[in-house]
PDB file of N, CA and C in Angstrom:
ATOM      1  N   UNK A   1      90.742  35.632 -39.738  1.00  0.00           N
ATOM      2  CA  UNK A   1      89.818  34.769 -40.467  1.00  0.00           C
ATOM      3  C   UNK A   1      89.444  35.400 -41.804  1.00  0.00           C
ATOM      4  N   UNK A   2      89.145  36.641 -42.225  1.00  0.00           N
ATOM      5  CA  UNK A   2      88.584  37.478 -43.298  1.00  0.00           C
ATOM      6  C   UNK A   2      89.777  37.529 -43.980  1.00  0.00           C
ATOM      7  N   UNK A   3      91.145  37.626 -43.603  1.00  0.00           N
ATOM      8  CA  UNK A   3      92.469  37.408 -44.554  1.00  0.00           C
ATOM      9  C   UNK A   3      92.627  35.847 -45.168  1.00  0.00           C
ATOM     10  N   UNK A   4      92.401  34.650 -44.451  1.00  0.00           N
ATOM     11  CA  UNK A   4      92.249  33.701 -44.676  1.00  0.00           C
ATOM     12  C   UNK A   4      90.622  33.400 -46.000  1.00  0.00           C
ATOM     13  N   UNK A   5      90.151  34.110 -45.002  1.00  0.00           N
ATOM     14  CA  UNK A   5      89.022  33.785 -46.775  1.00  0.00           C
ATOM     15  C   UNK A   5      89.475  34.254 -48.191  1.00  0.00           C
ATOM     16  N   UNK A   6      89.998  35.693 -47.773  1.00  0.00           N
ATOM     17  CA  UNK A   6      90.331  36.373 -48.869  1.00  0.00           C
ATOM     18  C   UNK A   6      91.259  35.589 -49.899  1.00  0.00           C
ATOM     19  N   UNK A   7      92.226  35.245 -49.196  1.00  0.00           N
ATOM     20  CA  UNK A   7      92.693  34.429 -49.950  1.00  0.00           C
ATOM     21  C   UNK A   7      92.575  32.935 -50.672  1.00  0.00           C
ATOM     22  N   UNK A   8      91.731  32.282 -49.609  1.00  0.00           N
ATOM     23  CA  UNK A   8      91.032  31.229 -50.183  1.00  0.00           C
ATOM     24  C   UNK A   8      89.322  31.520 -51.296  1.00  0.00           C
ATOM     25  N   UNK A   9      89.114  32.491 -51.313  1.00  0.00           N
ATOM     26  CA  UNK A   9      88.601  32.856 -52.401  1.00  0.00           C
ATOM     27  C   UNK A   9      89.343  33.726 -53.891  1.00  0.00           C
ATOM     28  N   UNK A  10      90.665  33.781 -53.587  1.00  0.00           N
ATOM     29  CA  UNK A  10      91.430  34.363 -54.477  1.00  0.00           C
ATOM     30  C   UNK A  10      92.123  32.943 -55.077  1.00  0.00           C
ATOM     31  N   UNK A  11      92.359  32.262 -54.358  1.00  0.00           N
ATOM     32  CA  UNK A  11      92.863  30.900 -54.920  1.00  0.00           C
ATOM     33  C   UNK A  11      91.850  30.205 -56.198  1.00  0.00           C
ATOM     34  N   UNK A  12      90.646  30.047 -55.156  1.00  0.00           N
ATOM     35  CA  UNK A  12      89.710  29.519 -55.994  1.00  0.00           C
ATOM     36  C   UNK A  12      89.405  29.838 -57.659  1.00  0.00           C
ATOM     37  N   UNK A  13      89.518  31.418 -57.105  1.00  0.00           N
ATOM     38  CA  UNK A  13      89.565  32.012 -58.517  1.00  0.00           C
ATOM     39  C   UNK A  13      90.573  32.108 -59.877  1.00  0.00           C
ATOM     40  N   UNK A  14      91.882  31.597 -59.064  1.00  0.00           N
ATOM     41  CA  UNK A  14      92.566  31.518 -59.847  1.00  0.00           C
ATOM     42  C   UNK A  14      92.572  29.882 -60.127  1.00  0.00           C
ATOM     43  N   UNK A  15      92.218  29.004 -59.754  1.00  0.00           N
ATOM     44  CA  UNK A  15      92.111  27.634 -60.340  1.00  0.00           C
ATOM     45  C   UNK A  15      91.013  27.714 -61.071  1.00  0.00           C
ATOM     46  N   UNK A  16      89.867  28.419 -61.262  1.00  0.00           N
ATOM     47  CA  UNK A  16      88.735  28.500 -62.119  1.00  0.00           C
ATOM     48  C   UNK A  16      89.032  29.025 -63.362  1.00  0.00           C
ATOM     49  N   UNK A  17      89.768  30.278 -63.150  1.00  0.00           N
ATOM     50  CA  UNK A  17      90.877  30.532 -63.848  1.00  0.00           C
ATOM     51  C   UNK A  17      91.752  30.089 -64.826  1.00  0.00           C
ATOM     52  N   UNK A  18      92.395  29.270 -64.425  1.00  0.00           N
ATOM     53  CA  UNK A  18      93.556  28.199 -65.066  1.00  0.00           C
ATOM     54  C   UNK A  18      92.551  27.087 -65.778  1.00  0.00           C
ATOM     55  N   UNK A  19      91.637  26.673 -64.870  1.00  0.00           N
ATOM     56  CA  UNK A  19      90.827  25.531 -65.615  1.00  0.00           C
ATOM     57  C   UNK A  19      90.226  26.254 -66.445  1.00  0.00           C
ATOM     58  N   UNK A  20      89.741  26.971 -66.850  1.00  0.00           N
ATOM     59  CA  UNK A  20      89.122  27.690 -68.073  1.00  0.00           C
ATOM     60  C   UNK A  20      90.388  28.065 -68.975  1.00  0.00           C
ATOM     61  N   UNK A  21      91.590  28.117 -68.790  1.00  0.00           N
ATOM     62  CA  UNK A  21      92.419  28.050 -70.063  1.00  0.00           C
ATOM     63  C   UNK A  21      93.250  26.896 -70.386  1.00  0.00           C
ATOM     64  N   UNK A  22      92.915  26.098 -69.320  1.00  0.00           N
ATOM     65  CA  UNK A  22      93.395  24.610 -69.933  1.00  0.00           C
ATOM     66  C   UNK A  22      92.175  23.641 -70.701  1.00  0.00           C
ATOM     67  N   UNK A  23      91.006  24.168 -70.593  1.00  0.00           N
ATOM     68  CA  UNK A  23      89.354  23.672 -71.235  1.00  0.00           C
ATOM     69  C   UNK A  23      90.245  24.067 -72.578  1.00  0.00           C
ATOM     70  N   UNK A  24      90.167  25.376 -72.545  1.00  0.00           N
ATOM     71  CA  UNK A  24      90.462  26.318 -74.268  1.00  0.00           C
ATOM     72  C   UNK A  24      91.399  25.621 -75.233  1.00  0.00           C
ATOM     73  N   UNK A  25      92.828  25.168 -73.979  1.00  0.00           N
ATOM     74  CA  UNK A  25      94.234  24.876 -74.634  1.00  0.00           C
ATOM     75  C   UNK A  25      93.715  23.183 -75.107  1.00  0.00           C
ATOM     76  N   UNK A  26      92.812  22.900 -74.655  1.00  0.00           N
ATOM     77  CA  UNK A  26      92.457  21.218 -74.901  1.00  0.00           C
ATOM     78  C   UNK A  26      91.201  21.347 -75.856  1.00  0.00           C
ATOM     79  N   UNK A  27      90.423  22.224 -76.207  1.00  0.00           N
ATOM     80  CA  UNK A  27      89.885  22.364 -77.325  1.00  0.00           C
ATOM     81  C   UNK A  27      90.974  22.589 -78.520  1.00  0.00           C
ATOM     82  N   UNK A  28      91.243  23.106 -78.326  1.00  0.00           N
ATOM     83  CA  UNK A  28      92.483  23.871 -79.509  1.00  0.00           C
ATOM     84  C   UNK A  28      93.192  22.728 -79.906  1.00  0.00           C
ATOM     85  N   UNK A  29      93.751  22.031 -78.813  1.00  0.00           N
ATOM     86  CA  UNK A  29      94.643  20.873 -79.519  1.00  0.00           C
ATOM     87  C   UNK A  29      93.718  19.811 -80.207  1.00  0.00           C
ATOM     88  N   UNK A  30      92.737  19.930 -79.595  1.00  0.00           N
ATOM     89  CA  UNK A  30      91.902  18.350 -80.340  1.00  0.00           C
ATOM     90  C   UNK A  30      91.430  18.883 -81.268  1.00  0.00           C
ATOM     91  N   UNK A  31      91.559  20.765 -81.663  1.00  0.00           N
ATOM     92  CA  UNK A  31      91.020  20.774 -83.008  1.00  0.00           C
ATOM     93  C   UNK A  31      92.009  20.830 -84.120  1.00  0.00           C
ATOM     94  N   UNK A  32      93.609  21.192 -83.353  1.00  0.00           N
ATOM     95  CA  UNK A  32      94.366  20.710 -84.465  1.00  0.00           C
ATOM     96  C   UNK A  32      94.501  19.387 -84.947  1.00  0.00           C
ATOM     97  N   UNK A  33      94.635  18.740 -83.895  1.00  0.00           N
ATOM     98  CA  UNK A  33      94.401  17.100 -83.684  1.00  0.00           C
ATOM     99  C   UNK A  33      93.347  16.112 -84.827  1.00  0.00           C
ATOM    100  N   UNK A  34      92.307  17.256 -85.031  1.00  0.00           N
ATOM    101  CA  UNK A  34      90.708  16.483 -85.652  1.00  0.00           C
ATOM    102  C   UNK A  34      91.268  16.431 -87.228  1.00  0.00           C
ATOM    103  N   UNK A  35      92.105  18.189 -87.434  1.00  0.00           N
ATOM    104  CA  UNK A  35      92.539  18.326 -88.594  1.00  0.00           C
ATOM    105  C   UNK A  35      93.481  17.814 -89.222  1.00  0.00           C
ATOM    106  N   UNK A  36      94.580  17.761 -88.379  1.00  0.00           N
ATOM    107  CA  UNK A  36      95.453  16.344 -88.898  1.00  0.00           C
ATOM    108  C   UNK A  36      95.556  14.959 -89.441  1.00  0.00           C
ATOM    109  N   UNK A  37      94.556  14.865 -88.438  1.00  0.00           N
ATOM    110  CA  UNK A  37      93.992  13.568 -88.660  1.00  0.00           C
ATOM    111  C   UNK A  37      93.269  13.194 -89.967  1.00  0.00           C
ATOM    112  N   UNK A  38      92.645  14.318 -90.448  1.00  0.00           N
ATOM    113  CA  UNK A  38      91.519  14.649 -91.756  1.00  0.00           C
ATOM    114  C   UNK A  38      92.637  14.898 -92.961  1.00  0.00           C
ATOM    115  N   UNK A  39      93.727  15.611 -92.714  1.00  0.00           N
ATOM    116  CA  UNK A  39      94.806  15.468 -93.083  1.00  0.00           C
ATOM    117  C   UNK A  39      95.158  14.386 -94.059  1.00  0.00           C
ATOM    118  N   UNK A  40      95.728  13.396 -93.132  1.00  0.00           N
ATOM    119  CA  UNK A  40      96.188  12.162 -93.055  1.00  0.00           C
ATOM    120  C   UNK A  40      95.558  11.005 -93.696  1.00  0.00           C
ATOM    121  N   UNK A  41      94.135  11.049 -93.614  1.00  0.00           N
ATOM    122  CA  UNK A  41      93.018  10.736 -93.855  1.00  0.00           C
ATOM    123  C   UNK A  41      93.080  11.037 -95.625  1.00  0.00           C
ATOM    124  N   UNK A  42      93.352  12.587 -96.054  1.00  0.00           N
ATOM    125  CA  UNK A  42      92.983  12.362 -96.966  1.00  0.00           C
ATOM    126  C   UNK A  42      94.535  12.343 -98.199  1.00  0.00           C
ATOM    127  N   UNK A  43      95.745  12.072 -97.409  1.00  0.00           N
ATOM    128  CA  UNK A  43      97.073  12.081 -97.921  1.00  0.00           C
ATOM    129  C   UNK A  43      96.898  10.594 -97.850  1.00  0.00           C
ATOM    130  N   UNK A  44      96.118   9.282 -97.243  1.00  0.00           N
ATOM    131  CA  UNK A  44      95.967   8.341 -97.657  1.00  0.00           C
ATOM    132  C   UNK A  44      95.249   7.982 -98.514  1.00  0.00           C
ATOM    133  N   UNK A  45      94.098   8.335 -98.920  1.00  0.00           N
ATOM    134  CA  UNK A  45      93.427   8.125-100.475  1.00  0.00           C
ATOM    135  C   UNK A  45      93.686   8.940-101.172  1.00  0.00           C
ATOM    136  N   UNK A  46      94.629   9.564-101.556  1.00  0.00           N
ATOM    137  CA  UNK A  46      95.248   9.716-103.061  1.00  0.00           C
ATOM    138  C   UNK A  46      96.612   9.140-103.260  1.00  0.00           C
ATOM    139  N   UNK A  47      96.995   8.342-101.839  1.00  0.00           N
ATOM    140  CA  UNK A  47      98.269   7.974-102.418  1.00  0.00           C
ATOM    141  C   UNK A  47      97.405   6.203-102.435  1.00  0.00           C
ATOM    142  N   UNK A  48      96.412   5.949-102.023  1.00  0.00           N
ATOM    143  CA  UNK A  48      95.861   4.548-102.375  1.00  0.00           C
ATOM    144  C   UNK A  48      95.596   5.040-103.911  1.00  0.00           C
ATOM    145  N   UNK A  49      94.321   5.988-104.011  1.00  0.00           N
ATOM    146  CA  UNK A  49      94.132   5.683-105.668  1.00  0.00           C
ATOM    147  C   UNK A  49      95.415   5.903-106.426  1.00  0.00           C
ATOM    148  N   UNK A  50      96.638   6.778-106.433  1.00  0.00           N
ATOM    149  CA  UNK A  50      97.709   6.670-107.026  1.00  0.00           C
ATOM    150  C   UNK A  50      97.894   5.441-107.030  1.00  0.00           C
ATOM    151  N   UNK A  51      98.206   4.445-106.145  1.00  0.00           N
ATOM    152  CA  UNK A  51      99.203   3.369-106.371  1.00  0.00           C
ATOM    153  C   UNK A  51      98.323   2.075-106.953  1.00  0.00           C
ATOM    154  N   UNK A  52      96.713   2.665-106.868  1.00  0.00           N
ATOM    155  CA  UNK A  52      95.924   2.169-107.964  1.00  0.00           C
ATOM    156  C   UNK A  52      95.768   2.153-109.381  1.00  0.00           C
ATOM    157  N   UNK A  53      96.032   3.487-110.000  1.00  0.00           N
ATOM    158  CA  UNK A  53      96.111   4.215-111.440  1.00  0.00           C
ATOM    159  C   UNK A  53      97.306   3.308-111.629  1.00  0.00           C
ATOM    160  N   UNK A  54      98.364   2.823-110.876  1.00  0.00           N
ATOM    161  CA  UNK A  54      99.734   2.446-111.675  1.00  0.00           C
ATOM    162  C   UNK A  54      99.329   1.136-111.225  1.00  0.00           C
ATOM    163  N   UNK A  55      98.773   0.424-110.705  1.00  0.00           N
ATOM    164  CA  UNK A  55      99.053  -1.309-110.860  1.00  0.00           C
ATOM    165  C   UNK A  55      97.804  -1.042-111.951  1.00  0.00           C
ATOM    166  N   UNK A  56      96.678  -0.109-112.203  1.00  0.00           N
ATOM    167  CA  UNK A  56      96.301  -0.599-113.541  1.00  0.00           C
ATOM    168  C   UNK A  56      97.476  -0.555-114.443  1.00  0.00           C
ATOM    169  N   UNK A  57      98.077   0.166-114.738  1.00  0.00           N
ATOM    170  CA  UNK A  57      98.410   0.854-115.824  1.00  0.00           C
ATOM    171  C   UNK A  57      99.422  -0.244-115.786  1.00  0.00           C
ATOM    172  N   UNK A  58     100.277  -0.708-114.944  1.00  0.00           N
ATOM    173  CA  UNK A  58     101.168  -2.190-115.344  1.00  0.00           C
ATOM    174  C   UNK A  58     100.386  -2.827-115.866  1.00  0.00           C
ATOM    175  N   UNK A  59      99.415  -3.384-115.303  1.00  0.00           N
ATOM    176  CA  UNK A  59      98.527  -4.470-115.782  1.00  0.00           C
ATOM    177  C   UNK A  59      98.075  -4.446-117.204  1.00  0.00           C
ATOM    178  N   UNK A  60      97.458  -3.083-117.399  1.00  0.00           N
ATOM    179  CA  UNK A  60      97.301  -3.422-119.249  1.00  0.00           C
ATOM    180  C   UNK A  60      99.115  -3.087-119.989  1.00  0.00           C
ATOM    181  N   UNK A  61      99.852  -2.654-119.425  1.00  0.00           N
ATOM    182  CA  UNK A  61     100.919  -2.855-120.506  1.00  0.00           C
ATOM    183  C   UNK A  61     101.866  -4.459-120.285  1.00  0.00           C
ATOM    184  N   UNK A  62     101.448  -5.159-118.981  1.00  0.00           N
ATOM    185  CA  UNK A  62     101.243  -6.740-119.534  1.00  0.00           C
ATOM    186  C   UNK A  62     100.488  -7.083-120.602  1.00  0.00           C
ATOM    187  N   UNK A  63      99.102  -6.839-119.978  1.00  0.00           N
ATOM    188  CA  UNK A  63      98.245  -7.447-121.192  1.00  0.00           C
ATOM    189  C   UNK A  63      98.860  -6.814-122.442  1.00  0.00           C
ATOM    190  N   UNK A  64      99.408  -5.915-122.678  1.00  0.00           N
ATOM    191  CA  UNK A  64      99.655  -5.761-123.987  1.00  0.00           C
ATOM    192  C   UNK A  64     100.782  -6.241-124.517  1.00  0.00           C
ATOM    193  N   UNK A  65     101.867  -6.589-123.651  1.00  0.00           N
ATOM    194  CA  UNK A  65     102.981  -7.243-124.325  1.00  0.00           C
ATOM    195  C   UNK A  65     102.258  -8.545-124.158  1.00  0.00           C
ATOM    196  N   UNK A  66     101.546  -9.392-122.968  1.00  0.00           N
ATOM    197  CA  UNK A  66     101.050 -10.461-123.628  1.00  0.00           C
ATOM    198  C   UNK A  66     100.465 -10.653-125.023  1.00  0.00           C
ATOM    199  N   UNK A  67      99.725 -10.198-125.262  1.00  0.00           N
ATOM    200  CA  UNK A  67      98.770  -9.471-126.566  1.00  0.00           C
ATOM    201  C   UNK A  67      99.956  -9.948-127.888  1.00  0.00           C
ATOM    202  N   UNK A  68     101.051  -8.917-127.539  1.00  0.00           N
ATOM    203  CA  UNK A  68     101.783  -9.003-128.587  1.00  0.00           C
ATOM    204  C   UNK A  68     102.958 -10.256-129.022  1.00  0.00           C
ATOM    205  N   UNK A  69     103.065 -10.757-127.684  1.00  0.00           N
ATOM    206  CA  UNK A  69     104.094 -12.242-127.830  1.00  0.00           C
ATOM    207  C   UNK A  69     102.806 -12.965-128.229  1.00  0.00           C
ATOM    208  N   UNK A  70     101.813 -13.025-127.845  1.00  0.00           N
ATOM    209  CA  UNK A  70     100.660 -14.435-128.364  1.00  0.00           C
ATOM    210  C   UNK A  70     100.223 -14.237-130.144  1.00  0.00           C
ATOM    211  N   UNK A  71     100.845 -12.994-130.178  1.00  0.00           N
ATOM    212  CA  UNK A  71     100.605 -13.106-132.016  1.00  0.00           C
ATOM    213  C   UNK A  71     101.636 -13.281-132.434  1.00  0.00           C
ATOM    214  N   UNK A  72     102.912 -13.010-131.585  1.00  0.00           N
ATOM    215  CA  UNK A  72     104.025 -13.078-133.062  1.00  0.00           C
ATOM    216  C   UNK A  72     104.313 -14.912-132.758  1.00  0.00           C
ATOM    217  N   UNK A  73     103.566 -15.485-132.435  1.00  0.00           N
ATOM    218  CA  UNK A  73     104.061 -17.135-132.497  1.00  0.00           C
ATOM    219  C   UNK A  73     103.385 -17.073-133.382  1.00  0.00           C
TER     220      UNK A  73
END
């Protein structure tokens, strides 16, 4: 019976064990996870305001060839 505990308290310990480095390994990933994401997050607003700066920047060099065909009539 005292060999049987022993080991069922050695078990225990090693699943307390394991669950305390799978807690760690699942912090860790959701904090690479948070950062990626923040990442991603911010590799999408500069490629929004980029593709903003250039539909202005078409837009006034319409207006400006408009500009310039409405005078030479």
């Amino acid at each position: 019976m005292k060999e049987t505990d022993q080991t069922r308290a050695d078990i225990t310990s090693r699943l307390a064990e394991l669950a305390g480095e799978l807690r760690e390994s699942d912090q860790q990933l959701r904090e690479e996870q948070r950062v990626c994401f923040k990442q991603l997050s911010l590799e999408a607003s500069e490629a929004a305001i980029s593709e903003d700066r250039g539909r202005r920047l078409i837009q006034s060099r319409l207006d400006e060839l408009e500009k310039a065909l409405s005078q030479g009539d």
